[in-house]
Amino acid sequence: MDLKGRCFLTLKDYTPEEIQWLLDLAAHLKKEKKLGLHGSRLQGKNIALIFEKPSTRTRCSFTIGCLDEGAYPTYLGGDEIQLGHKESIEDTARVLGRLFDAIEYRGFAHSKVEALAKYSGVPVWNGLTDEFHPTQVLADLLTLIERFGHLAGLKLVFVGDGRNNMAHSLMIGCTKMGVHFSIVAPKQLWPDEGLVSMCKQWAEASGASIQLSEDLEEVRGADAVYTDVWCSMGEEAKAAERIALLSPYQVNEALMQKSGKDQTVLLHCLPAVKGNEVTEETFEKYADVIFDEAENRMHTIKAVMVATLGSDLPEF
Ligand code: CP
Ligand code: NVA
């Protein structure tokens, strides 16, 4: 599989075979790391890490992924560089493209990461925008594979803000990989209709299905329940409105029981607001899988960097 030179902006641009290959590569890199082996697949590469929003997992995963494979990460905080403030994004992109071998970007408008990709001339990786969070979905899929041994035929139910970056990206990733995908949310918080139609086509090809529902009974048969914060970064002013809308959708023991299966897991991209989208008790019950998922951010992000920029890739 040759992904050299590609950007990673959303999973829309990747085929199921390419996504599976990234997951296989991540599992391979994880195994190497557990054996104490460090690689040199990114030896000498300079990587810009732009963060206009805060981050723990994504920032640390990109940084450690770089260092494990011999690259040099440079962290650029949102207020510290001229990105669309004193200098146009097009100009900053062209400068960074001359200095760096690749760029990670976390921020607000998705159009910004697209502009960086268009004008920098180097691979650009989306570390989260208002609309999409594709590296998180790779970690989620790897975690499901580790738990269930496969993806196709599983059922994942996202409960909460069904129009946020995680709901959008999970809908793409699941439908491409044959995972039956449901969103349970009040209608006002259902996902973008254009994206739903696109995902329906991928679902048809992979044998998956998509359901949008306001009814918690949709959790029946779920192998994984997924939730995320009710107010994403940048939406803090909507807190009261969201709490009112989403309180009936809190993930708790009664909701998890609705799956009717013993093996159902709870996934959360983190950070979690316990007492809102999930109770403390339920979060702690599923902490093992949730923190596997957090660890898998690093292995999957490393896989994206190695696949699109690295050399000496393993054969599968
Ligand atoms: N899940 C995730 O993206 O976490 P951070 O915001 O800490 O990077
Ligand atoms: N939807 C959340 C995801 C955080 C990883 C946010 O954008 O804040």
Tab-separated table of N, CA and C in Angstrom, residues 143-225:
chain	number	residue	atom	x	y	z
A	143	THR	N	-9.194	-0.091	18.669
A	143	THR	CA	-9.649	-0.579	19.978
A	143	THR	C	-10.752	-1.630	19.800
A	144	LEU	N	-11.639	-1.403	18.840
A	144	LEU	CA	-12.706	-2.395	18.578
A	144	LEU	C	-12.104	-3.692	18.056
A	145	ILE	N	-11.108	-3.589	17.180
A	145	ILE	CA	-10.465	-4.804	16.655
A	145	ILE	C	-9.815	-5.581	17.804
A	146	GLU	N	-9.145	-4.855	18.696
A	146	GLU	CA	-8.491	-5.529	19.826
A	146	GLU	C	-9.514	-6.248	20.706
A	147	ARG	N	-10.684	-5.664	20.879
A	147	ARG	CA	-11.706	-6.243	21.756
A	147	ARG	C	-12.487	-7.375	21.093
A	148	PHE	N	-12.814	-7.176	19.784
A	148	PHE	CA	-13.754	-8.111	19.137
A	148	PHE	C	-13.099	-8.960	18.046
A	149	GLY	N	-11.871	-8.606	17.656
A	149	GLY	CA	-11.157	-9.389	16.636
A	149	GLY	C	-11.509	-9.012	15.205
A	150	HIS	N	-12.510	-8.176	15.018
A	150	HIS	CA	-12.945	-7.790	13.666
A	150	HIS	C	-13.806	-6.536	13.778
A	151	LEU	N	-14.109	-5.928	12.615
A	151	LEU	CA	-14.982	-4.742	12.599
A	151	LEU	C	-16.334	-5.038	11.941
A	152	ALA	N	-16.280	-5.698	10.773
A	152	ALA	CA	-17.503	-5.871	9.976
A	152	ALA	C	-18.571	-6.582	10.792
A	153	GLY	N	-19.774	-6.038	10.778
A	153	GLY	CA	-20.896	-6.659	11.462
A	153	GLY	C	-21.120	-6.172	12.888
A	154	LEU	N	-20.127	-5.456	13.462
A	154	LEU	CA	-20.346	-4.895	14.804
A	154	LEU	C	-21.382	-3.777	14.714
A	155	LYS	N	-21.979	-3.446	15.858
A	155	LYS	CA	-22.915	-2.310	15.905
A	155	LYS	C	-22.382	-1.286	16.913
A	156	LEU	N	-22.209	-0.043	16.451
A	156	LEU	CA	-21.758	1.048	17.325
A	156	LEU	C	-22.850	2.111	17.390
A	157	VAL	N	-23.212	2.486	18.601
A	157	VAL	CA	-24.261	3.505	18.788
A	157	VAL	C	-23.646	4.737	19.449
A	158	PHE	N	-23.700	5.854	18.739
A	158	PHE	CA	-23.193	7.122	19.283
A	158	PHE	C	-24.364	7.832	19.969
A	159	VAL	N	-24.181	8.156	21.246
A	159	VAL	CA	-25.249	8.801	22.022
A	159	VAL	C	-24.762	10.175	22.458
A	160	GLY	N	-25.468	11.231	22.056
A	160	GLY	CA	-25.054	12.579	22.482
A	160	GLY	C	-25.232	13.598	21.379
A	161	ASP	N	-24.230	14.488	21.245
A	161	ASP	CA	-24.300	15.557	20.241
A	161	ASP	C	-24.006	14.961	18.861
A	162	GLY	N	-25.058	14.573	18.169
A	162	GLY	CA	-24.917	13.822	16.916
A	162	GLY	C	-24.440	14.629	15.731
A	163	ARG	N	-24.150	15.908	15.938
A	163	ARG	CA	-23.668	16.717	14.814
A	163	ARG	C	-22.240	17.220	15.065
A	164	ASN	N	-21.565	16.634	16.047
A	164	ASN	CA	-20.219	17.154	16.305
A	164	ASN	C	-19.166	16.395	15.476
A	165	ASN	N	-17.922	16.847	15.630
A	165	ASN	CA	-16.824	16.273	14.839
A	165	ASN	C	-16.684	14.760	15.028
A	166	MET	N	-16.926	14.271	16.261
A	166	MET	CA	-16.788	12.830	16.502
A	166	MET	C	-17.913	12.045	15.836
A	167	ALA	N	-19.146	12.549	15.957
A	167	ALA	CA	-20.272	11.841	15.327
A	167	ALA	C	-20.048	11.767	13.818
A	168	HIS	N	-19.635	12.884	13.233
A	168	HIS	CA	-19.381	12.906	11.780
A	168	HIS	C	-18.286	11.911	11.389
A	169	SER	N	-17.194	11.961	12.105
A	169	SER	CA	-16.052	11.121	11.704
A	169	SER	C	-16.317	9.644	11.967
A	170	LEU	N	-17.003	9.341	13.063
A	170	LEU	CA	-17.343	7.936	13.326
A	170	LEU	C	-18.292	7.401	12.262
A	171	MET	N	-19.220	8.251	11.834
A	171	MET	CA	-20.189	7.809	10.818
A	171	MET	C	-19.440	7.429	9.522
A	172	ILE	N	-18.433	8.208	9.182
A	172	ILE	CA	-17.654	7.893	7.977
A	172	ILE	C	-16.863	6.594	8.196
A	173	GLY	N	-16.119	6.548	9.299
A	173	GLY	CA	-15.243	5.397	9.552
A	173	GLY	C	-16.035	4.102	9.675
A	174	CYS	N	-17.138	4.135	10.398
A	174	CYS	CA	-17.918	2.913	10.608
A	174	CYS	C	-18.548	2.446	9.302
A	175	THR	N	-19.157	3.359	8.553
A	175	THR	CA	-19.843	2.905	7.334
A	175	THR	C	-18.832	2.384	6.311
A	176	LYS	N	-17.646	2.966	6.287
A	176	LYS	CA	-16.634	2.446	5.347
A	176	LYS	C	-16.172	1.054	5.740
A	177	MET	N	-16.129	0.782	7.054
A	177	MET	CA	-15.544	-0.469	7.530
A	177	MET	C	-16.586	-1.540	7.874
A	178	GLY	N	-17.835	-1.317	7.494
A	178	GLY	CA	-18.848	-2.365	7.699
A	178	GLY	C	-19.410	-2.435	9.102
A	179	VAL	N	-19.238	-1.372	9.882
A	179	VAL	CA	-19.783	-1.345	11.249
A	179	VAL	C	-21.154	-0.661	11.210
A	180	HIS	N	-22.200	-1.358	11.670
A	180	HIS	CA	-23.539	-0.750	11.727
A	180	HIS	C	-23.480	0.446	12.664
A	181	PHE	N	-23.967	1.590	12.199
A	181	PHE	CA	-23.758	2.835	12.945
A	181	PHE	C	-25.086	3.516	13.232
A	182	SER	N	-25.305	3.849	14.499
A	182	SER	CA	-26.520	4.585	14.887
A	182	SER	C	-26.140	5.836	15.654
A	183	ILE	N	-26.938	6.882	15.440
A	183	ILE	CA	-26.828	8.074	16.288
A	183	ILE	C	-28.124	8.181	17.062
A	184	VAL	N	-28.003	8.295	18.381
A	184	VAL	CA	-29.175	8.524	19.217
A	184	VAL	C	-29.011	9.911	19.826
A	185	ALA	N	-29.888	10.817	19.409
A	185	ALA	CA	-29.777	12.227	19.811
A	185	ALA	C	-31.102	12.915	19.510
A	186	PRO	N	-31.377	14.034	20.183
A	186	PRO	CA	-32.559	14.805	19.786
A	186	PRO	C	-32.381	15.308	18.353
A	187	LYS	N	-33.494	15.409	17.633
A	187	LYS	CA	-33.430	15.755	16.196
A	187	LYS	C	-32.609	17.000	15.891
A	188	GLN	N	-32.673	17.980	16.799
A	188	GLN	CA	-31.912	19.235	16.567
A	188	GLN	C	-30.424	18.957	16.459
A	189	LEU	N	-29.977	17.816	16.993
A	189	LEU	CA	-28.537	17.528	17.015
A	189	LEU	C	-28.185	16.345	16.107
A	190	TRP	N	-28.982	16.135	15.088
A	190	TRP	CA	-28.636	15.095	14.117
A	190	TRP	C	-27.597	15.628	13.131
A	191	PRO	N	-26.846	14.715	12.510
A	191	PRO	CA	-25.727	15.144	11.661
A	191	PRO	C	-26.163	15.771	10.341
A	192	ASP	N	-25.176	16.375	9.715
A	192	ASP	CA	-25.333	17.008	8.415
A	192	ASP	C	-25.932	16.022	7.388
A	193	GLU	N	-27.026	16.431	6.726
A	193	GLU	CA	-27.744	15.497	5.841
A	193	GLU	C	-26.925	15.067	4.630
A	194	GLY	N	-26.138	16.027	4.105
A	194	GLY	CA	-25.298	15.701	2.942
A	194	GLY	C	-24.308	14.599	3.302
A	195	LEU	N	-23.756	14.702	4.502
A	195	LEU	CA	-22.784	13.688	4.928
A	195	LEU	C	-23.485	12.344	5.152
A	196	VAL	N	-24.705	12.394	5.687
A	196	VAL	CA	-25.445	11.138	5.904
A	196	VAL	C	-25.662	10.435	4.556
A	197	SER	N	-26.050	11.198	3.518
A	197	SER	CA	-26.274	10.533	2.219
A	197	SER	C	-24.983	9.930	1.686
A	198	MET	N	-23.872	10.662	1.856
A	198	MET	CA	-22.588	10.108	1.404
A	198	MET	C	-22.296	8.791	2.129
A	199	CYS	N	-22.506	8.806	3.451
A	199	CYS	CA	-22.198	7.624	4.271
A	199	CYS	C	-23.111	6.459	3.905
A	200	LYS	N	-24.350	6.759	3.471
A	200	LYS	CA	-25.272	5.672	3.085
A	200	LYS	C	-24.690	4.877	1.928
A	201	GLN	N	-24.018	5.579	1.019
A	201	GLN	CA	-23.402	4.864	-0.123
A	201	GLN	C	-22.270	3.957	0.352
A	202	TRP	N	-21.446	4.491	1.276
A	202	TRP	CA	-20.360	3.636	1.785
A	202	TRP	C	-20.949	2.454	2.553
A	203	ALA	N	-22.032	2.701	3.287
A	203	ALA	CA	-22.662	1.618	4.057
A	203	ALA	C	-23.157	0.534	3.108
A	204	GLU	N	-23.753	0.955	2.008
A	204	GLU	CA	-24.261	-0.026	1.043
A	204	GLU	C	-23.123	-0.908	0.528
A	205	ALA	N	-21.989	-0.271	0.254
A	205	ALA	CA	-20.850	-1.026	-0.279
A	205	ALA	C	-20.252	-1.968	0.766
A	206	SER	N	-20.276	-1.575	2.029
A	206	SER	CA	-19.579	-2.386	3.051
A	206	SER	C	-20.516	-3.356	3.764
A	207	GLY	N	-21.837	-3.217	3.533
A	207	GLY	CA	-22.784	-4.083	4.241
A	207	GLY	C	-23.206	-3.506	5.585
A	208	ALA	N	-22.847	-2.245	5.843
A	208	ALA	CA	-23.240	-1.607	7.114
A	208	ALA	C	-24.596	-0.928	6.956
A	209	SER	N	-25.113	-0.369	8.055
A	209	SER	CA	-26.365	0.396	7.992
A	209	SER	C	-26.184	1.657	8.820
A	210	ILE	N	-27.064	2.657	8.569
A	210	ILE	CA	-27.051	3.883	9.386
A	210	ILE	C	-28.451	4.108	9.916
A	211	GLN	N	-28.558	4.385	11.193
A	211	GLN	CA	-29.841	4.743	11.796
A	211	GLN	C	-29.673	6.041	12.569
A	212	LEU	N	-30.625	6.958	12.395
A	212	LEU	CA	-30.678	8.163	13.231
A	212	LEU	C	-31.950	8.027	14.048
A	213	SER	N	-31.844	8.207	15.367
A	213	SER	CA	-33.019	7.984	16.206
A	213	SER	C	-32.983	8.900	17.426
A	214	GLU	N	-34.183	9.175	17.949
A	214	GLU	CA	-34.256	9.918	19.220
A	214	GLU	C	-34.470	8.939	20.367
A	215	ASP	N	-34.605	7.648	20.024
A	215	ASP	CA	-35.054	6.649	20.979
A	215	ASP	C	-33.879	5.828	21.527
A	216	LEU	N	-33.733	5.819	22.839
A	216	LEU	CA	-32.618	5.088	23.459
A	216	LEU	C	-32.719	3.573	23.245
A	217	GLU	N	-33.892	3.096	22.846
A	217	GLU	CA	-34.028	1.653	22.579
A	217	GLU	C	-33.138	1.224	21.404
A	218	GLU	N	-32.675	2.199	20.622
A	218	GLU	CA	-31.763	1.910	19.509
A	218	GLU	C	-30.440	1.284	20.001
A	219	VAL	N	-30.180	1.412	21.303
A	219	VAL	CA	-28.945	0.825	21.870
A	219	VAL	C	-29.010	-0.715	21.848
A	220	ARG	N	-30.212	-1.273	21.685
A	220	ARG	CA	-30.340	-2.738	21.679
A	220	ARG	C	-29.395	-3.375	20.653
A	221	GLY	N	-28.646	-4.369	21.097
A	221	GLY	CA	-27.755	-5.093	20.194
A	221	GLY	C	-26.402	-4.412	19.990
A	222	ALA	N	-26.174	-3.266	20.650
A	222	ALA	CA	-24.904	-2.548	20.435
A	222	ALA	C	-23.718	-3.351	20.978
A	223	ASP	N	-22.649	-3.406	20.199
A	223	ASP	CA	-21.383	-3.940	20.702
A	223	ASP	C	-20.590	-2.839	21.371
A	224	ALA	N	-20.784	-1.606	20.879
A	224	ALA	CA	-20.104	-0.453	21.484
A	224	ALA	C	-21.080	0.710	21.561
A	225	VAL	N	-21.087	1.356	22.732
A	225	VAL	CA	-21.780	2.638	22.896
A	225	VAL	C	-20.667	3.673	22.926
